XYZ file of C-alpha atoms in Angstrom:
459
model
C 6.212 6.001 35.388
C 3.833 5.070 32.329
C 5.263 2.187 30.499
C 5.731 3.309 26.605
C 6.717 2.249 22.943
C 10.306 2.634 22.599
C 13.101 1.350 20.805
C 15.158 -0.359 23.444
C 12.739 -2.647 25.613
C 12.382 -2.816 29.372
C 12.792 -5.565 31.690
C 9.473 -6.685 31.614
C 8.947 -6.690 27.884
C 12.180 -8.173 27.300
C 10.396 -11.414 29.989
C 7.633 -10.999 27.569
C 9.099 -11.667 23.880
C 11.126 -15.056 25.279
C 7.632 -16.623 25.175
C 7.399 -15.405 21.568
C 7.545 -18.176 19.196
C 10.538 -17.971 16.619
C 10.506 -16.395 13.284
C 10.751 -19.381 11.515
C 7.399 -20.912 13.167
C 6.164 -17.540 12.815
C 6.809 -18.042 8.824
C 5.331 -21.242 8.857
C 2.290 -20.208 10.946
C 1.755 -17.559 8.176
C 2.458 -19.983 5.390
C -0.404 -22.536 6.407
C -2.888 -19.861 7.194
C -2.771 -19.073 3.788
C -2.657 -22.160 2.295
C -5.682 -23.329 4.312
C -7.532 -20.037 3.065
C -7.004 -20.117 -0.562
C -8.315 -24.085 -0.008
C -11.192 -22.481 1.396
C -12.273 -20.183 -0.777
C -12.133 -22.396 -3.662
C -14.277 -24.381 -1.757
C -16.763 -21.529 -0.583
C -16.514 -19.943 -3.914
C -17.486 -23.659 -5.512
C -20.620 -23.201 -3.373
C -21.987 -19.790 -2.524
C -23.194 -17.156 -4.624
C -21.539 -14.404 -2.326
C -17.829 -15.080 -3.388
C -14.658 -14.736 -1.397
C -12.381 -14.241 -4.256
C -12.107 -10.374 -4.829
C -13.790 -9.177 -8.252
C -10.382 -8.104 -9.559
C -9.111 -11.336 -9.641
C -11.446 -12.380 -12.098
C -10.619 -9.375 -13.732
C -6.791 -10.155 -13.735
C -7.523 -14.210 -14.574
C -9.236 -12.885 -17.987
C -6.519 -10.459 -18.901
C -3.918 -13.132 -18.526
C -6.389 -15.711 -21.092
C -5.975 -12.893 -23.690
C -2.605 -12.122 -23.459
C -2.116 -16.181 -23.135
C -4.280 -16.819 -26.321
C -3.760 -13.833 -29.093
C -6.253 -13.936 -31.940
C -6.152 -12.118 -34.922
C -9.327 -13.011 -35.571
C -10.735 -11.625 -32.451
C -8.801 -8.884 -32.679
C -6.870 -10.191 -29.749
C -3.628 -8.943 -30.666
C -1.304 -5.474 -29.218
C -1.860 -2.491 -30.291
C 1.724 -0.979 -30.457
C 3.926 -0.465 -33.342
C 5.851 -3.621 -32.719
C 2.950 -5.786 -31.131
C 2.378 -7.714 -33.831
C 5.414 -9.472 -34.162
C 5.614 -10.850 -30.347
C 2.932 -13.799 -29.884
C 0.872 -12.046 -27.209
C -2.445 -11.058 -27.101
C -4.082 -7.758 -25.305
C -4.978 -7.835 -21.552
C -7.099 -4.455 -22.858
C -9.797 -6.646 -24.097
C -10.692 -7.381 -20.437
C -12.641 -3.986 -19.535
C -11.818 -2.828 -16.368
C -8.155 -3.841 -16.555
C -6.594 -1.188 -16.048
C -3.053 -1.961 -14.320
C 0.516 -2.854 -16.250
C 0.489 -5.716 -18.609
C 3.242 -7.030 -16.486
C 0.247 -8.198 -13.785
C -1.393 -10.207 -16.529
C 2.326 -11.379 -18.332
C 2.888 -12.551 -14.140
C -0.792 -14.500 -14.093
C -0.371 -16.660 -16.902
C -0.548 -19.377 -14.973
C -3.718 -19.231 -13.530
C -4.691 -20.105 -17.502
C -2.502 -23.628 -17.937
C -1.041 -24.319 -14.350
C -4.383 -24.133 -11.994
C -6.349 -20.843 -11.018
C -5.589 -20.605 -8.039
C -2.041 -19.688 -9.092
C -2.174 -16.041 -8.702
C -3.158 -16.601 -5.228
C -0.249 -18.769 -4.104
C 1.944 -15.728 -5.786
C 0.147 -12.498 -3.767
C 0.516 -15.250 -0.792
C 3.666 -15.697 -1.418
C 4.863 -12.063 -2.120
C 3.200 -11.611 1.788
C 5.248 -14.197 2.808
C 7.885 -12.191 1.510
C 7.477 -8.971 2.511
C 7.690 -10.417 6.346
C 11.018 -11.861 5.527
C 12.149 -8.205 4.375
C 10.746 -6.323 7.391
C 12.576 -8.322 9.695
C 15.358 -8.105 7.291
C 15.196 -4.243 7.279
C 14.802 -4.745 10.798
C 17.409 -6.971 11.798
C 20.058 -5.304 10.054
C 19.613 -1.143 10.367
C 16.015 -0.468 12.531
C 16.920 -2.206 15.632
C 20.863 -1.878 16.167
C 20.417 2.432 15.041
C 17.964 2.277 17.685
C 19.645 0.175 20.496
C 22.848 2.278 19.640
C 20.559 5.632 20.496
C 19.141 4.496 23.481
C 22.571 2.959 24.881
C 24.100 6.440 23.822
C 21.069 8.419 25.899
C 21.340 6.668 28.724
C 24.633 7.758 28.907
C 25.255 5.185 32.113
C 26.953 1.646 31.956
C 24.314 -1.328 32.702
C 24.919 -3.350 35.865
C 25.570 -6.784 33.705
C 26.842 -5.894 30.223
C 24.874 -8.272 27.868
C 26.714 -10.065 25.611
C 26.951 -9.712 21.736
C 25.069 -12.763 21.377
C 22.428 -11.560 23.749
C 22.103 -8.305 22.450
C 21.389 -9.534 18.588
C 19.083 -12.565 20.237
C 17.168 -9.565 21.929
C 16.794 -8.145 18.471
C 15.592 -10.719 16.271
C 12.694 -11.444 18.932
C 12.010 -7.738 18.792
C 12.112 -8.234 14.656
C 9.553 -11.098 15.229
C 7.006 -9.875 16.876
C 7.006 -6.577 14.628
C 7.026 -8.725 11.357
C 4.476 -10.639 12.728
C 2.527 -7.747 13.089
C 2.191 -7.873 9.403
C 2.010 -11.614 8.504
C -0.120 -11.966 10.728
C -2.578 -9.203 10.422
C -6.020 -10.213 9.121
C -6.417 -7.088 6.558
C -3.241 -8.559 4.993
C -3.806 -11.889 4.587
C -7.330 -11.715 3.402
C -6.788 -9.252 1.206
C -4.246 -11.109 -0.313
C -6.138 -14.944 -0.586
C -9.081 -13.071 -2.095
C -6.520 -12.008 -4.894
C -5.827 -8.648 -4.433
C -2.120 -7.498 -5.959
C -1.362 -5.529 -3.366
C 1.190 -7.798 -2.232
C 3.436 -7.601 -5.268
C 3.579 -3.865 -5.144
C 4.463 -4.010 -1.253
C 7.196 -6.260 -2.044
C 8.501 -3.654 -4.372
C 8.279 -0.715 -2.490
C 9.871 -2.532 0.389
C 12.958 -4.052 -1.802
C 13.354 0.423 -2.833
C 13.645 1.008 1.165
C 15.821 -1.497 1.654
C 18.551 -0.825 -1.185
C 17.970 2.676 -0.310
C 18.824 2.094 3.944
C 21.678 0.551 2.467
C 22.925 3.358 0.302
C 22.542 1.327 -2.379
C 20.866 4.239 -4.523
C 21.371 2.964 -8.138
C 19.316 0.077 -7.712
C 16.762 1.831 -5.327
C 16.080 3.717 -8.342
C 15.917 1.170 -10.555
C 13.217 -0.459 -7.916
C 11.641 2.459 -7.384
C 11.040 3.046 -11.116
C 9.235 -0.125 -11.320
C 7.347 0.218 -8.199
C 5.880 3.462 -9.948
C 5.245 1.891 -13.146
C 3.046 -0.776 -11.134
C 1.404 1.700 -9.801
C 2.128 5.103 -9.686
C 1.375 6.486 -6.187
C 5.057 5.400 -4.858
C 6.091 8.584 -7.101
C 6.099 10.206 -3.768
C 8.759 8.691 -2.272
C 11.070 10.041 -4.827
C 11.338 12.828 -2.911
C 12.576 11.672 0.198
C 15.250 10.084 -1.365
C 16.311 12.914 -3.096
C 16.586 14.867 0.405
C 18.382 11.856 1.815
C 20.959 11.292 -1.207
C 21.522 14.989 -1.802
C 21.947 15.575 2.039
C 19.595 18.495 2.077
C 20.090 19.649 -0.886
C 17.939 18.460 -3.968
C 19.821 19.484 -6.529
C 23.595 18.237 -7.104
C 25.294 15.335 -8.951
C 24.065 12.527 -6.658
C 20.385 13.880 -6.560
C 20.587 14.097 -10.636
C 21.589 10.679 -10.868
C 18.776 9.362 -9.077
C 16.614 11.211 -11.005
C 17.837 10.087 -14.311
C 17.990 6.185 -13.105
C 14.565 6.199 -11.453
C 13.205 7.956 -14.368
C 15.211 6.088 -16.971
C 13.476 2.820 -15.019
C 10.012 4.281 -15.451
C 10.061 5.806 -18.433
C 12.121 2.712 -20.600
C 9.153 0.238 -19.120
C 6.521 2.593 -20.571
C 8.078 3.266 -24.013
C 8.512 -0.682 -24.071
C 4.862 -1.305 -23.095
C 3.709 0.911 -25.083
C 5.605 -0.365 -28.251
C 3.436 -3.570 -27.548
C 0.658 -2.575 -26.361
C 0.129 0.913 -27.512
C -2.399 3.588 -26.400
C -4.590 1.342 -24.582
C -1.545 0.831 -22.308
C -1.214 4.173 -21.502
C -4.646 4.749 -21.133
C -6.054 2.247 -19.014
C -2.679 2.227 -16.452
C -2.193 5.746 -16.705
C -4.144 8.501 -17.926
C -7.879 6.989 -16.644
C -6.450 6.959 -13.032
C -6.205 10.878 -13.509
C -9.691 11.735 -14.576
C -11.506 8.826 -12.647
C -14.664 9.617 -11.402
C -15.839 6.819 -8.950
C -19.573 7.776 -7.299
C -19.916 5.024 -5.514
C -19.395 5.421 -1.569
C -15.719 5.281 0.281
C -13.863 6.274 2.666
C -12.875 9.447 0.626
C -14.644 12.928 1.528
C -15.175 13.572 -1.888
C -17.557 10.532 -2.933
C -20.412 12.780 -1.977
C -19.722 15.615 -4.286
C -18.554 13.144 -6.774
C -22.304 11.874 -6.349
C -24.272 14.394 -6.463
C -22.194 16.230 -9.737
C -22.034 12.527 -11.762
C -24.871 13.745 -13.572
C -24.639 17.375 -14.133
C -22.110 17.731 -16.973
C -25.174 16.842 -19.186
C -27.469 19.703 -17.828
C -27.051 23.042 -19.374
C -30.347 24.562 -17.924
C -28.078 26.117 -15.110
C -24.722 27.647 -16.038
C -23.574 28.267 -12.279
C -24.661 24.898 -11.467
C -22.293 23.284 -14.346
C -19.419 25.372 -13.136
C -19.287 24.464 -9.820
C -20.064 20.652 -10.989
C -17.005 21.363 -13.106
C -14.947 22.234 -10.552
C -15.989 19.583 -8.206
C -15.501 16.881 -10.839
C -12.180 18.399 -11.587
C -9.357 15.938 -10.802
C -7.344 18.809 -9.864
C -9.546 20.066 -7.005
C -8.618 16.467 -4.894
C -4.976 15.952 -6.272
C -3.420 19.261 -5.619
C -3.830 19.541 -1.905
C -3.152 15.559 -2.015
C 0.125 16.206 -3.815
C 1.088 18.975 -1.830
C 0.580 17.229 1.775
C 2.130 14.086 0.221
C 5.480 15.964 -1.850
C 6.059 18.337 0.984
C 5.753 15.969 3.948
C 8.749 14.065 2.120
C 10.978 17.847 1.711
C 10.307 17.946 5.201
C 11.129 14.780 6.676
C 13.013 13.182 3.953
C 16.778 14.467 5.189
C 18.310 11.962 6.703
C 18.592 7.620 6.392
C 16.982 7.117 9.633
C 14.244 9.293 8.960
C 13.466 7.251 5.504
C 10.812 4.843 6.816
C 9.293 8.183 9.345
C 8.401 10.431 6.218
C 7.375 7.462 3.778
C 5.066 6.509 6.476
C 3.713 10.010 7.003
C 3.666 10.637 3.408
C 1.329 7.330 2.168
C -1.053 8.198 5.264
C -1.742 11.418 3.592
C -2.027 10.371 0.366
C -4.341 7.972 1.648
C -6.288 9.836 3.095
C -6.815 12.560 0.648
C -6.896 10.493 -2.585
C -10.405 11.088 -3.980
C -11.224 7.129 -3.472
C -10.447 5.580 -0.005
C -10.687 2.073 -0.054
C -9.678 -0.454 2.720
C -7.246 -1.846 0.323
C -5.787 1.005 0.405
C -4.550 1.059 4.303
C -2.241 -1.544 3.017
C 0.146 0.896 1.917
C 0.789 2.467 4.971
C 0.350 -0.484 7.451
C 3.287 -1.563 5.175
C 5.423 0.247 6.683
C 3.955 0.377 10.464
C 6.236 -2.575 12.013
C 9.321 -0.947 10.615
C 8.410 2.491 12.376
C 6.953 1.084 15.539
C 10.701 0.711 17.111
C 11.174 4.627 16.473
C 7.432 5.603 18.345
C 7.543 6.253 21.928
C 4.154 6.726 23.468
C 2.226 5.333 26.325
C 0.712 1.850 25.946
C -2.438 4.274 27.263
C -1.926 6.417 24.170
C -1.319 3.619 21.831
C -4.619 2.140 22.877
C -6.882 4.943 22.041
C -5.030 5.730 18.913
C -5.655 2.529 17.805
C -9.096 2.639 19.004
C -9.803 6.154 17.173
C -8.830 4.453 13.552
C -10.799 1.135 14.210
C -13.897 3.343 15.362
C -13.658 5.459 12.904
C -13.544 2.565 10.464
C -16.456 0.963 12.520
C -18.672 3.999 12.281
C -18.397 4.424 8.365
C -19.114 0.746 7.875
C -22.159 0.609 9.886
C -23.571 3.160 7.599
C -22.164 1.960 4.373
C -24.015 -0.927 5.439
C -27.204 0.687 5.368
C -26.838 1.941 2.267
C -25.387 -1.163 0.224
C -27.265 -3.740 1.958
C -30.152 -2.376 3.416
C -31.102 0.168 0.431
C -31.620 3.113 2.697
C -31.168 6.762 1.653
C -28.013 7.521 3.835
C -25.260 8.960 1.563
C -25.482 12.531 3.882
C -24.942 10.938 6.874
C -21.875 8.404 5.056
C -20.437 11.347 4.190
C -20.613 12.675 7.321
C -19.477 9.841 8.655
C -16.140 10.004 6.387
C -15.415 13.116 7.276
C -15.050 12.229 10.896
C -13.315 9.281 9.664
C -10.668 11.765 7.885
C -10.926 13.896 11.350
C -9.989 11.215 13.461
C -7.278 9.883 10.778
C -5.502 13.108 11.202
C -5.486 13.042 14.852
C -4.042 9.594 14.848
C -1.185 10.895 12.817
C -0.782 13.705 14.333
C 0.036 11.295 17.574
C 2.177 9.583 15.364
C 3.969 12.086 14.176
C 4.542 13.553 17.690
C 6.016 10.437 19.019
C 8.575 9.604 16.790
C 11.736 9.779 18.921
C 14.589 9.867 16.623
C 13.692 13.152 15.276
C 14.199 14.822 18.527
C 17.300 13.277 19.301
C 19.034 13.911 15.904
């Protein structure tokens, strides 16, 4: 027989997690990484001209000096109806910012404690987010899943393991998927470069847990944040909805979600937009809708984007400025994006256990059909990977080459993107080409994924 992912492990892989270290060292192993990394790159930034701090946190650094030091003089003050009464300045002077003024209100810091600040905190929220996943796992992944599996079986072990053996089996089941995430090297680079990924992750996973705990009032409330942060957790609205209604969307519990989630999001907007005004809405909101971003990623529509950036100005051919209209339309990427992403959620979003199944399935195809496809972006959905690993049951064979498929896939667009951005070669056919294999083989991967989830056969 194959050995395979599954929830309840074998003999062998139960010899193999006693040599795991525990979660605590696991914490601190993750801690000190970090540490030592942010030390580095203030070093290495201190002396190379090719920096490892991300671009954005420069970007985040000098909206939090504006907000920190309003101006009148400068202009440097909110725009809102009731901004000039609160001592603030506007993170909107920074172009490019273009995320909640909360992000800058949270950096302050980095202006009067020591710039690295912001750093520590994404670090931190990592940090975090580990400590939740094994919470989450701990306490309604694992036992749901050892309670399936001992229910299956349907025959009474030789040696009954205790109760403190079964929960010690657990939490060194917990560790090694947590550590799957603290100690991935996307996620804790991406995070000491000064991405805010990490902040975002932390509130999208504090929504799954209240909501695996039925406490739906304030995974609403979190929820309603987490989409005022950033909006693409929207999404997962509608799992929930098929989860607290029962199946059906529309009854008193399903309303009540509704109205607290959208209470959340839409009282944070009114208030930021009191102080901040339209530039608030603007640069967090509406820009996100009709961006236009030529430049190459992962996304299958870069290339059109491309090779239309320049057309809306010609009028010479009429045909040609339709169809660059309709290329450039946000509409022609979102709608197909939204519908994959909102129906994936009707359809898998019925019951508890199925939660963490359809938000996976859901981000992955928002991802991937979000008309820019960064590698930042794979955060979102690796998020959620050591939380649905304990549901997957595959071959370690089949594992293998689906992890294989999304690193070469990866692999393969890189090697050309490098061509292009570093080398200056003409290439942008073949990147495209490229991406669309990358979306191909995506798909496939999911597909697996999606095949070898195990509860939803056995519900």
């Amino acid at each position: 027989m194959p050995r395979s992912i599954s929830s309840a492990p074998s003999s062998s892989s139960a010899t193999y997690l006693q040599y795991l270290p525990s979660f605590r060292n696991v914490l601190i192993i993750s801690t000190v990484l970090r540490i030592v990394l942010i030390k580095y790159s203030e070093w290495h930034d201190a002396h190379s001209v090719v920096k490892y701090t991300d671009i954005d946190y420069r970007v985040f650094t000098d909206a939090a000096q504006f907000i920190w030091s309003p101006s009148v003089k400068e202009y440097n003050i909110p725009k809102g109806w009731v901004g000039q009464g609160v001592p603030l300045g506007d993170p909107y002077m920074r172009e490019t910012y273009r995320y909640t003024p909360l992000l800058a209100l949270l950096l302050t810091p980095n202006c009067w404690l020591h710039p690295s600040f912001g750093k520590y905190l994404f670090a931190g929220c990592d940090i975090l987010n580990g400590l939740l996943i094994y919470k989450i796992l701990v306490s309604t992944v694992l036992p749901f899943h050892h309670r399936k599996s001992d229910n299956k079986s349907g025959e009474k072990p030789k040696e009954a393991k205790t109760e403190d053996e079964t929960s010690d089996a657990m939490e060194k089941e917990a560790t090694l998927y947590a550590a799957i995430h603290l100690l991935n090297p996307l996620v804790f680079s991406i995070s000491t470069r000064g991405s805010s990924e990490s902040v975002l992750s932390t509130l999208v996973l504090l929504t799954l847990y209240a909501a695996l705990n039925s406490s739906w009032d304030v995974a609403a409330v979190m929820l309603g944040l987490s989409t005022h942060w950033k909006i693409y957790p929207l999404i997962y609205g509608v799992a929930c909805l098929g989860v607290v209604g029962s199946g059906g969307l529309v009854n008193g519990r399903t309303v009540r979600f509704t109205f607290v989630s959208a209470g959340t999001f839409v009282l944070l907007g009114v208030g930021n937009y009191a102080i901040w005004g339209y530039p608030f809405l603007y640069e967090s909101y509406l820009y996100h809708l009709h961006r236009l971003d030529h430049r190459h990623n992962f996304s299958p529509y870069f290339y059109l984007t491309y090779l239309t950036y320049t057309m809306a100005s010609t009028t010479a051919h009429q045909a040609v400025a339709g169809w660059s209209k309709l290329l450039r339309s946000p509409l022609t990427s979102f709608v197909p994006q939204m519908i994959l992403s909102l129906g994936t959620g009707l359809l898998f979003g019925k019951r508890k256990e199925d939660l963490i199944f359809a938000w996976f399935v859901q981000t992955v195809v928002f991802v991937q059909f979000n008309k820019v496809c960064t590698s930042q972006y794979f955060l979102w959905y690796l998020l959620l990977l050591p939380l649905l690993l304990p549901s997957l049951s595959m071959t370690r064979r089949k594992a293998l080459v689906y992890a294989a498929v999304w690193v070469g896939t990866q692999a393969l667009w890189l090697s050309e993107a490098y061509r292009l951005e570093f080398l200056g070669q003409n290439v942008f056919f073949g990147l495209w080409a490229r991406g669309l294999i990358y979306v191909v083989g995506n798909c496939w991967v999911l597909a697996g994924v999606m095949k070898s989830y195990a509860p939803s056969k056995t519900a």
